[in-house]
Amino acid sequence: MDIQTLSPELVLPAEQPPDDTVPSELIDKTFGSDCIDLASIALTSRILAFSDEFFANASNLINPRAPVHRPGIFVPSGAWYDGWETRRHNTEPFDWVIIRLGVASGRPKGVEVNTAFFNGNEAPAISVDGCYETAKGIDNVVAEKGFNGWSEVLGKRPCGPSQRQAWKLEGQHGSLTHVRLRMWPDGGIARFRLYGEAVPVWPSDLTQEVELSAAVMGGVAESCSDQHFGGKENLLLPGRGVDMGDGWETKRSRVQGHTDWVIVKLGARAKVSRIVIDTAHFRGNFPQGVMVEAAKLEGSIVVAHDDPAWSELLPVQKVGPDQEFEFGKTELLNIEERSFTHMKLTIIPDGGVKRFRVFGTRAL
């Protein structure tokens, strides 16, 4: 009887890969101020196809929440894992999954593969390919195993057990609409992140109102004072979410006069028409008040929270639990005469906010 096995050179890189690894403790710092996760299901990314998901579903890869561990729990296919896991003894060189990005297109800057809790069954190596395809019905074409429009985004990189590992993409990469994650030859991966910037499709009518803070329109939460319970990037997601876990929430303050803040870079310089601050699901931990400041900056500078360029746009307003608060021309200061690139939302003294939406028109 013939038993087919794969030689090590098919699994691991044939040559020493470039030194583009980002240490696990620096992943968030490296990609957290100028990138979003282009592959997140929170941006409506979706799995189009996969080679196999016998032990655990491929859809887990793009879950924005951290993987969890449930030792001793078994399902009909075997041990329960929060990730994507394929059968053993793959007779092909690799398993694969194809993802349609949730943005119109995006320019990638980095890749993260998290093998959390996969130990002894982790993927030995991965690689990533991408394509830019926008024709009607193209998802069905890209999802085919024989689709040949892929270009390399990240060459084969070795992976270790139960750890976050990331790689910074050097040079300029073109816009992508789809990516293919390849796992050499099989095994398990908990999460896949494709860090980068959204490339939005702007309306041809310059007078049309746009949500310029939205992640899908190029908005990025650059920095914040604290994000102990919920990440700042959640503020710019579409929809109103499902629970407190997909909002921005800070720790309780114990100092008189304390405030927390988050800085958002808009997708384009804008003339602001209205602002929406949503406290959905925050019922006993919403802020007592909110304030918004704005700035117009040139280049790619990450502005400091105490920069003198900030000017008041929305004076302090009282907010309440679990609802949307909209502020327009009556509350916003001198919006007809000014345009901005950055917003700073301040919450008083602390708490949670689900979404921060800034609407307006592009100022060209």
Short mmCIF file of C-alpha atoms in Angstrom, two decimals:
data_model
loop_
_atom_site.label_atom_id
_atom_site.label_comp_id
_atom_site.label_asym_id
_atom_site.label_seq_id
_atom_site.Cartn_x
_atom_site.Cartn_y
_atom_site.Cartn_z
CA MET A 1 0.00 0.00 0.00
CA ASP A 2 1.33 3.46 -0.96
CA ILE A 3 1.30 6.03 1.82
CA GLN A 4 1.77 9.58 0.60
CA THR A 5 3.70 11.97 2.82
CA LEU A 6 4.98 15.49 2.27
CA SER A 7 8.67 16.28 2.40
CA PRO A 8 9.81 19.05 4.77
CA GLU A 9 10.78 21.33 1.88
CA LEU A 10 7.12 21.49 0.81
CA VAL A 11 6.06 22.59 4.28
CA LEU A 12 8.72 25.07 5.40
CA PRO A 13 10.36 27.84 3.35
CA ALA A 14 13.13 26.53 1.09
CA GLU A 15 15.21 29.60 1.89
CA GLN A 16 15.58 31.71 5.00
CA PRO A 17 12.66 34.17 4.86
CA PRO A 18 13.29 37.92 5.17
CA ASP A 19 13.60 39.35 8.66
CA ASP A 20 10.19 41.05 8.57
CA THR A 21 8.80 39.49 11.75
CA VAL A 22 7.09 41.78 14.25
CA PRO A 23 7.59 40.64 17.87
CA SER A 24 4.30 39.62 19.45
CA GLU A 25 4.52 42.32 22.11
CA LEU A 26 4.85 44.99 19.38
CA ILE A 27 2.06 43.87 17.04
CA ASP A 28 -0.59 46.22 18.42
CA LYS A 29 1.82 49.15 18.59
CA THR A 30 3.09 48.52 15.05
CA PHE A 31 -0.30 48.38 13.36
CA GLY A 32 -2.59 50.08 15.88
CA SER A 33 -2.22 53.73 14.91
CA ASP A 34 -2.52 53.75 11.11
CA CYS A 35 -4.18 50.45 10.14
CA ILE A 36 -7.47 48.58 10.37
CA ASP A 37 -8.05 44.85 10.05
CA LEU A 38 -9.19 44.65 6.43
CA ALA A 39 -10.26 40.99 6.83
CA SER A 40 -12.45 41.39 9.92
CA ILE A 41 -16.02 40.11 9.83
CA ALA A 42 -16.90 43.30 11.72
CA LEU A 43 -16.32 45.12 8.41
CA THR A 44 -18.53 42.51 6.66
CA SER A 45 -15.59 40.51 5.32
CA ARG A 46 -16.65 36.96 4.50
CA ILE A 47 -15.26 33.55 3.69
CA LEU A 48 -15.91 32.62 0.05
CA ALA A 49 -14.36 29.15 -0.08
CA PHE A 50 -11.95 26.79 1.65
CA SER A 51 -10.24 23.48 1.01
CA ASP A 52 -11.34 21.85 4.26
CA GLU A 53 -12.71 22.71 7.73
CA PHE A 54 -13.24 19.26 9.21
CA PHE A 55 -12.31 20.09 12.80
CA ALA A 56 -13.10 23.82 13.10
CA ASN A 57 -14.77 26.41 10.90
CA ALA A 58 -12.83 28.72 8.62
CA SER A 59 -15.19 31.57 9.57
CA ASN A 60 -13.52 31.72 13.00
CA LEU A 61 -10.40 33.14 11.35
CA ILE A 62 -11.97 36.58 10.81
CA ASN A 63 -13.68 36.90 14.19
CA PRO A 64 -12.46 40.21 15.66
CA ARG A 65 -12.57 38.90 19.22
CA ALA A 66 -9.66 37.11 20.83
CA PRO A 67 -9.77 33.28 20.65
CA VAL A 68 -10.98 31.37 23.69
CA HIS A 69 -10.03 27.99 25.12
CA ARG A 70 -12.47 25.28 26.21
CA PRO A 71 -10.34 22.27 27.22
CA GLY A 72 -12.16 18.99 27.57
CA ILE A 73 -15.03 19.99 25.29
CA PHE A 74 -15.61 17.63 22.39
CA VAL A 75 -17.91 17.84 19.37
CA PRO A 76 -18.66 15.08 16.80
CA SER A 77 -15.53 15.94 14.79
CA GLY A 78 -13.21 15.97 17.83
CA ALA A 79 -11.87 18.52 20.33
CA TRP A 80 -13.52 21.96 20.14
CA TYR A 81 -11.23 24.75 18.90
CA ASP A 82 -11.89 28.43 18.35
CA GLY A 83 -10.22 28.69 14.97
CA TRP A 84 -9.84 26.98 11.59
CA GLU A 85 -8.57 23.40 11.67
CA THR A 86 -8.32 20.93 8.79
CA ARG A 87 -7.86 17.17 8.57
CA ARG A 88 -4.50 15.50 9.11
CA HIS A 89 -2.37 14.05 6.32
CA ASN A 90 -3.22 16.51 3.57
CA THR A 91 -2.27 14.99 0.21
CA GLU A 92 -2.05 18.47 -1.34
CA PRO A 93 0.84 20.82 -0.55
CA PHE A 94 -1.44 23.19 1.38
CA ASP A 95 -4.93 23.91 2.66
CA TRP A 96 -6.46 27.26 1.75
CA VAL A 97 -9.21 29.73 2.53
CA ILE A 98 -10.38 32.63 0.35
CA ILE A 99 -11.64 35.85 1.96
CA ARG A 100 -13.56 38.74 0.40
CA LEU A 101 -12.45 41.89 2.21
CA GLY A 102 -15.13 44.00 3.86
CA VAL A 103 -13.86 47.25 2.32
CA ALA A 104 -14.23 48.26 -1.33
CA SER A 105 -10.50 47.56 -1.51
CA GLY A 106 -7.54 47.92 0.80
CA ARG A 107 -3.76 48.37 0.74
CA PRO A 108 -2.12 45.81 3.07
CA LYS A 109 0.70 46.74 5.44
CA GLY A 110 0.98 43.64 7.61
CA VAL A 111 -0.22 40.12 8.34
CA GLU A 112 -0.93 38.44 11.68
CA VAL A 113 -1.51 34.73 12.23
CA ASN A 114 -2.53 33.69 15.73
CA THR A 115 -2.25 29.99 16.59
CA ALA A 116 -3.63 30.45 20.12
CA PHE A 117 -4.36 27.10 21.81
CA PHE A 118 -3.23 25.10 18.77
CA ASN A 119 -0.28 23.20 20.20
CA GLY A 120 0.76 20.03 18.40
CA ASN A 121 -1.81 20.72 15.70
CA GLU A 122 -0.78 24.24 14.68
CA ALA A 123 -0.04 25.23 11.10
CA PRO A 124 3.72 24.74 10.45
CA ALA A 125 3.80 27.53 7.86
CA ILE A 126 1.56 30.01 6.04
CA SER A 127 1.60 32.29 3.00
CA VAL A 128 -0.79 34.94 1.70
CA ASP A 129 -1.85 35.87 -1.83
CA GLY A 130 -4.16 38.63 -3.03
CA CYS A 131 -6.00 40.00 -6.03
CA TYR A 132 -7.96 43.05 -7.14
CA GLU A 133 -11.17 42.00 -8.87
CA THR A 134 -14.34 44.11 -9.00
CA ALA A 135 -16.40 42.74 -11.91
CA LYS A 136 -20.00 41.78 -11.23
CA GLY A 137 -20.24 38.20 -9.94
CA ILE A 138 -16.46 37.97 -9.56
CA ASP A 139 -16.67 36.41 -6.08
CA ASN A 140 -17.83 33.14 -7.63
CA VAL A 141 -14.85 33.17 -9.98
CA VAL A 142 -12.26 34.02 -7.30
CA ALA A 143 -13.68 31.28 -5.06
CA GLU A 144 -12.81 28.56 -7.57
CA LYS A 145 -9.83 26.39 -6.69
CA GLY A 146 -8.38 26.92 -10.17
CA PHE A 147 -8.52 30.73 -10.14
CA ASN A 148 -5.10 31.91 -11.35
CA GLY A 149 -5.26 35.65 -10.68
CA TRP A 150 -3.39 35.52 -7.38
CA SER A 151 -0.26 37.56 -6.65
CA GLU A 152 2.00 36.98 -3.67
CA VAL A 153 1.45 39.27 -0.69
CA LEU A 154 3.54 37.36 1.86
CA GLY A 155 5.79 34.44 1.02
CA LYS A 156 5.93 31.25 3.06
CA ARG A 157 6.64 31.96 6.74
CA PRO A 158 7.07 29.41 9.55
CA CYS A 159 4.58 29.41 12.44
CA GLY A 160 4.88 28.25 16.04
CA PRO A 161 2.37 26.78 18.47
CA SER A 162 -0.11 28.86 20.48
CA GLN A 163 1.22 32.34 19.77
CA ARG A 164 0.65 35.58 17.92
CA GLN A 165 3.04 36.07 15.01
CA ALA A 166 3.07 38.91 12.51
CA TRP A 167 5.03 40.19 9.56
CA LYS A 168 5.37 43.71 8.20
CA LEU A 169 4.91 44.01 4.46
CA GLU A 170 7.75 46.00 2.97
CA GLY A 171 7.37 48.25 -0.06
CA GLN A 172 4.21 49.39 -1.77
CA HIS A 173 1.41 46.91 -2.28
CA GLY A 174 -1.48 47.57 -4.63
CA SER A 175 -5.10 47.55 -3.57
CA LEU A 176 -6.72 44.18 -2.87
CA THR A 177 -10.32 43.01 -2.81
CA HIS A 178 -9.67 39.33 -1.99
CA VAL A 179 -6.97 37.35 -0.18
CA ARG A 180 -6.05 33.68 -0.03
CA LEU A 181 -4.48 32.32 3.15
CA ARG A 182 -2.50 29.15 2.53
CA MET A 183 -1.63 26.79 5.38
CA TRP A 184 1.29 24.41 4.69
CA PRO A 185 0.31 21.58 4.71
CA ASP A 186 -2.60 21.43 7.22
CA GLY A 187 -3.39 22.05 10.87
CA GLY A 188 -4.97 24.86 12.85
CA ILE A 189 -4.98 28.66 12.98
CA ALA A 190 -7.09 30.62 15.46
CA ARG A 191 -7.17 34.08 13.86
CA PHE A 192 -6.00 35.83 10.68
CA ARG A 193 -5.54 39.60 10.48
CA LEU A 194 -4.70 41.64 7.40
CA TYR A 195 -3.61 45.07 8.56
CA GLY A 196 -3.80 47.97 6.15
CA GLU A 197 -5.72 51.01 5.00
CA ALA A 198 -9.09 51.13 3.26
CA VAL A 199 -9.29 52.57 -0.23
CA PRO A 200 -12.84 53.95 -0.39
CA VAL A 201 -14.97 54.65 -3.42
CA TRP A 202 -16.05 58.27 -3.07
CA PRO A 203 -19.32 59.57 -4.51
CA SER A 204 -18.89 61.64 -7.67
CA ASP A 205 -21.27 64.24 -6.23
CA LEU A 206 -19.11 66.30 -3.88
CA THR A 207 -22.20 67.60 -2.07
CA GLN A 208 -23.28 64.11 -1.00
CA GLU A 209 -22.95 63.51 2.75
CA VAL A 210 -20.51 60.74 3.71
CA GLU A 211 -19.58 59.11 7.03
CA LEU A 212 -15.97 60.27 6.88
CA SER A 213 -14.95 58.65 10.17
CA ALA A 214 -16.04 55.15 9.09
CA ALA A 215 -13.31 52.52 8.84
CA VAL A 216 -14.59 51.46 5.42
CA MET A 217 -14.12 55.06 4.22
CA GLY A 218 -10.53 55.27 5.45
CA GLY A 219 -11.12 56.46 9.01
CA VAL A 220 -8.59 55.26 11.60
CA ALA A 221 -8.60 55.53 15.40
CA GLU A 222 -4.99 56.61 15.86
CA SER A 223 -4.59 56.80 19.64
CA CYS A 224 -6.47 56.93 22.92
CA SER A 225 -5.95 57.49 26.63
CA ASP A 226 -7.18 54.02 27.60
CA GLN A 227 -8.95 51.00 26.11
CA HIS A 228 -9.02 48.62 29.03
CA PHE A 229 -12.33 46.92 28.22
CA GLY A 230 -12.86 47.65 24.52
CA GLY A 231 -10.65 48.77 21.63
CA LYS A 232 -10.74 52.24 20.10
CA GLU A 233 -11.05 50.80 16.57
CA ASN A 234 -14.57 49.58 17.40
CA LEU A 235 -15.83 53.17 17.35
CA LEU A 236 -15.56 53.28 13.55
CA LEU A 237 -17.27 49.99 12.67
CA PRO A 238 -20.55 49.78 10.74
CA GLY A 239 -23.84 49.10 12.51
CA ARG A 240 -24.60 49.27 16.22
CA GLY A 241 -22.88 46.03 17.23
CA VAL A 242 -24.11 43.16 19.37
CA ASP A 243 -22.98 43.91 22.95
CA MET A 244 -20.58 46.00 25.03
CA GLY A 245 -17.66 43.95 23.72
CA ASP A 246 -17.60 45.70 20.36
CA GLY A 247 -17.40 49.27 21.61
CA TRP A 248 -14.70 51.46 23.18
CA GLU A 249 -14.62 51.28 26.97
CA THR A 250 -12.11 52.65 29.46
CA LYS A 251 -11.37 51.64 33.04
CA ARG A 252 -13.03 53.35 35.98
CA SER A 253 -11.32 56.57 37.00
CA ARG A 254 -10.58 57.42 40.63
CA VAL A 255 -9.17 60.93 40.15
CA GLN A 256 -11.16 64.14 40.34
CA GLY A 257 -11.38 65.88 36.97
CA HIS A 258 -10.38 62.80 34.96
CA THR A 259 -11.31 62.48 31.28
CA ASP A 260 -10.59 59.91 28.58
CA TRP A 261 -10.06 60.63 24.89
CA VAL A 262 -9.65 59.05 21.47
CA ILE A 263 -8.21 60.60 18.30
CA VAL A 264 -9.67 59.70 14.91
CA LYS A 265 -8.17 60.50 11.53
CA LEU A 266 -10.92 61.01 8.96
CA GLY A 267 -10.83 59.27 5.59
CA ALA A 268 -10.48 62.67 3.89
CA ARG A 269 -10.40 66.34 4.82
CA ALA A 270 -14.00 67.23 5.51
CA LYS A 271 -16.55 69.92 6.13
CA VAL A 272 -18.55 68.48 9.00
CA SER A 273 -22.36 68.55 8.95
CA ARG A 274 -23.26 66.39 11.96
CA ILE A 275 -21.84 64.04 14.60
CA VAL A 276 -23.46 60.93 16.10
CA ILE A 277 -22.28 59.46 19.41
CA ASP A 278 -23.86 56.09 20.19
CA THR A 279 -23.88 54.50 23.66
CA ALA A 280 -25.65 51.30 22.51
CA HIS A 281 -25.45 48.50 25.13
CA PHE A 282 -23.68 50.78 27.62
CA ARG A 283 -26.40 51.07 30.26
CA GLY A 284 -24.62 51.45 33.59
CA ASN A 285 -21.24 52.52 32.29
CA PHE A 286 -21.94 55.28 29.75
CA PRO A 287 -20.04 58.60 30.06
CA GLN A 288 -21.64 61.47 31.94
CA GLY A 289 -20.66 63.86 29.17
CA VAL A 290 -18.89 64.11 25.81
CA MET A 291 -16.96 66.80 23.96
CA VAL A 292 -15.46 66.89 20.44
CA GLU A 293 -12.47 68.89 19.22
CA ALA A 294 -11.14 69.07 15.67
CA ALA A 295 -7.92 69.86 13.82
CA LYS A 296 -6.71 70.28 10.25
CA LEU A 297 -3.26 68.79 9.73
CA GLU A 298 -1.12 68.12 6.70
CA GLY A 299 0.81 64.93 5.98
CA SER A 300 0.79 61.72 7.99
CA ILE A 301 1.60 63.16 11.41
CA VAL A 302 -0.01 61.39 14.38
CA VAL A 303 -1.32 64.33 16.38
CA ALA A 304 -0.91 64.46 20.16
CA HIS A 305 -3.96 64.80 22.39
CA ASP A 306 -2.66 68.10 23.81
CA ASP A 307 -1.55 69.63 20.50
CA PRO A 308 -2.43 73.33 20.22
CA ALA A 309 -3.98 72.62 16.80
CA TRP A 310 -7.14 71.31 18.48
CA SER A 311 -10.16 73.63 18.54
CA GLU A 312 -13.56 73.10 20.04
CA LEU A 313 -16.19 71.71 17.68
CA LEU A 314 -18.81 70.35 20.09
CA PRO A 315 -18.96 71.81 23.61
CA VAL A 316 -19.64 69.43 26.51
CA GLN A 317 -22.95 67.61 26.09
CA LYS A 318 -24.74 65.31 28.50
CA VAL A 319 -25.45 61.78 27.18
CA GLY A 320 -27.35 58.79 28.52
CA PRO A 321 -27.50 55.01 28.30
CA ASP A 322 -28.02 52.83 25.25
CA GLN A 323 -28.99 55.37 22.59
CA GLU A 324 -27.76 57.51 19.72
CA PHE A 325 -27.11 61.20 20.26
CA GLU A 326 -26.98 63.38 17.16
CA PHE A 327 -25.45 66.84 17.11
CA GLY A 328 -25.86 69.15 14.11
CA LYS A 329 -25.68 72.79 13.15
CA THR A 330 -27.33 73.92 16.37
CA GLU A 331 -24.62 72.38 18.59
CA LEU A 332 -21.52 72.38 16.36
CA LEU A 333 -19.41 75.54 16.31
CA ASN A 334 -18.62 77.47 13.10
CA ILE A 335 -18.78 74.40 10.84
CA GLU A 336 -19.58 76.37 7.69
CA GLU A 337 -16.21 78.11 7.69
CA ARG A 338 -13.89 75.23 8.66
CA SER A 339 -12.63 71.87 7.39
CA PHE A 340 -10.85 69.17 9.35
CA THR A 341 -8.72 66.03 9.05
CA HIS A 342 -8.83 64.81 12.68
CA MET A 343 -11.36 64.54 15.51
CA LYS A 344 -10.81 64.10 19.24
CA LEU A 345 -13.68 62.66 21.24
CA THR A 346 -13.41 63.27 24.98
CA ILE A 347 -15.61 61.39 27.44
CA ILE A 348 -16.24 62.69 30.95
CA PRO A 349 -15.02 61.15 33.17
CA ASP A 350 -14.80 57.64 31.66
CA GLY A 351 -17.00 54.79 30.41
CA GLY A 352 -18.07 53.23 27.14
CA VAL A 353 -19.11 54.47 23.70
CA LYS A 354 -20.25 52.14 20.93
CA ARG A 355 -19.81 54.31 17.81
CA PHE A 356 -18.44 57.73 16.90
CA ARG A 357 -19.71 58.88 13.52
CA VAL A 358 -18.64 62.07 11.77
CA PHE A 359 -20.69 63.02 8.71
CA GLY A 360 -19.94 65.66 6.11
CA THR A 361 -18.62 66.34 2.64
CA ARG A 362 -15.11 66.11 1.31
CA ALA A 363 -13.22 69.40 1.24
CA LEU A 364 -11.01 69.24 -1.88
#
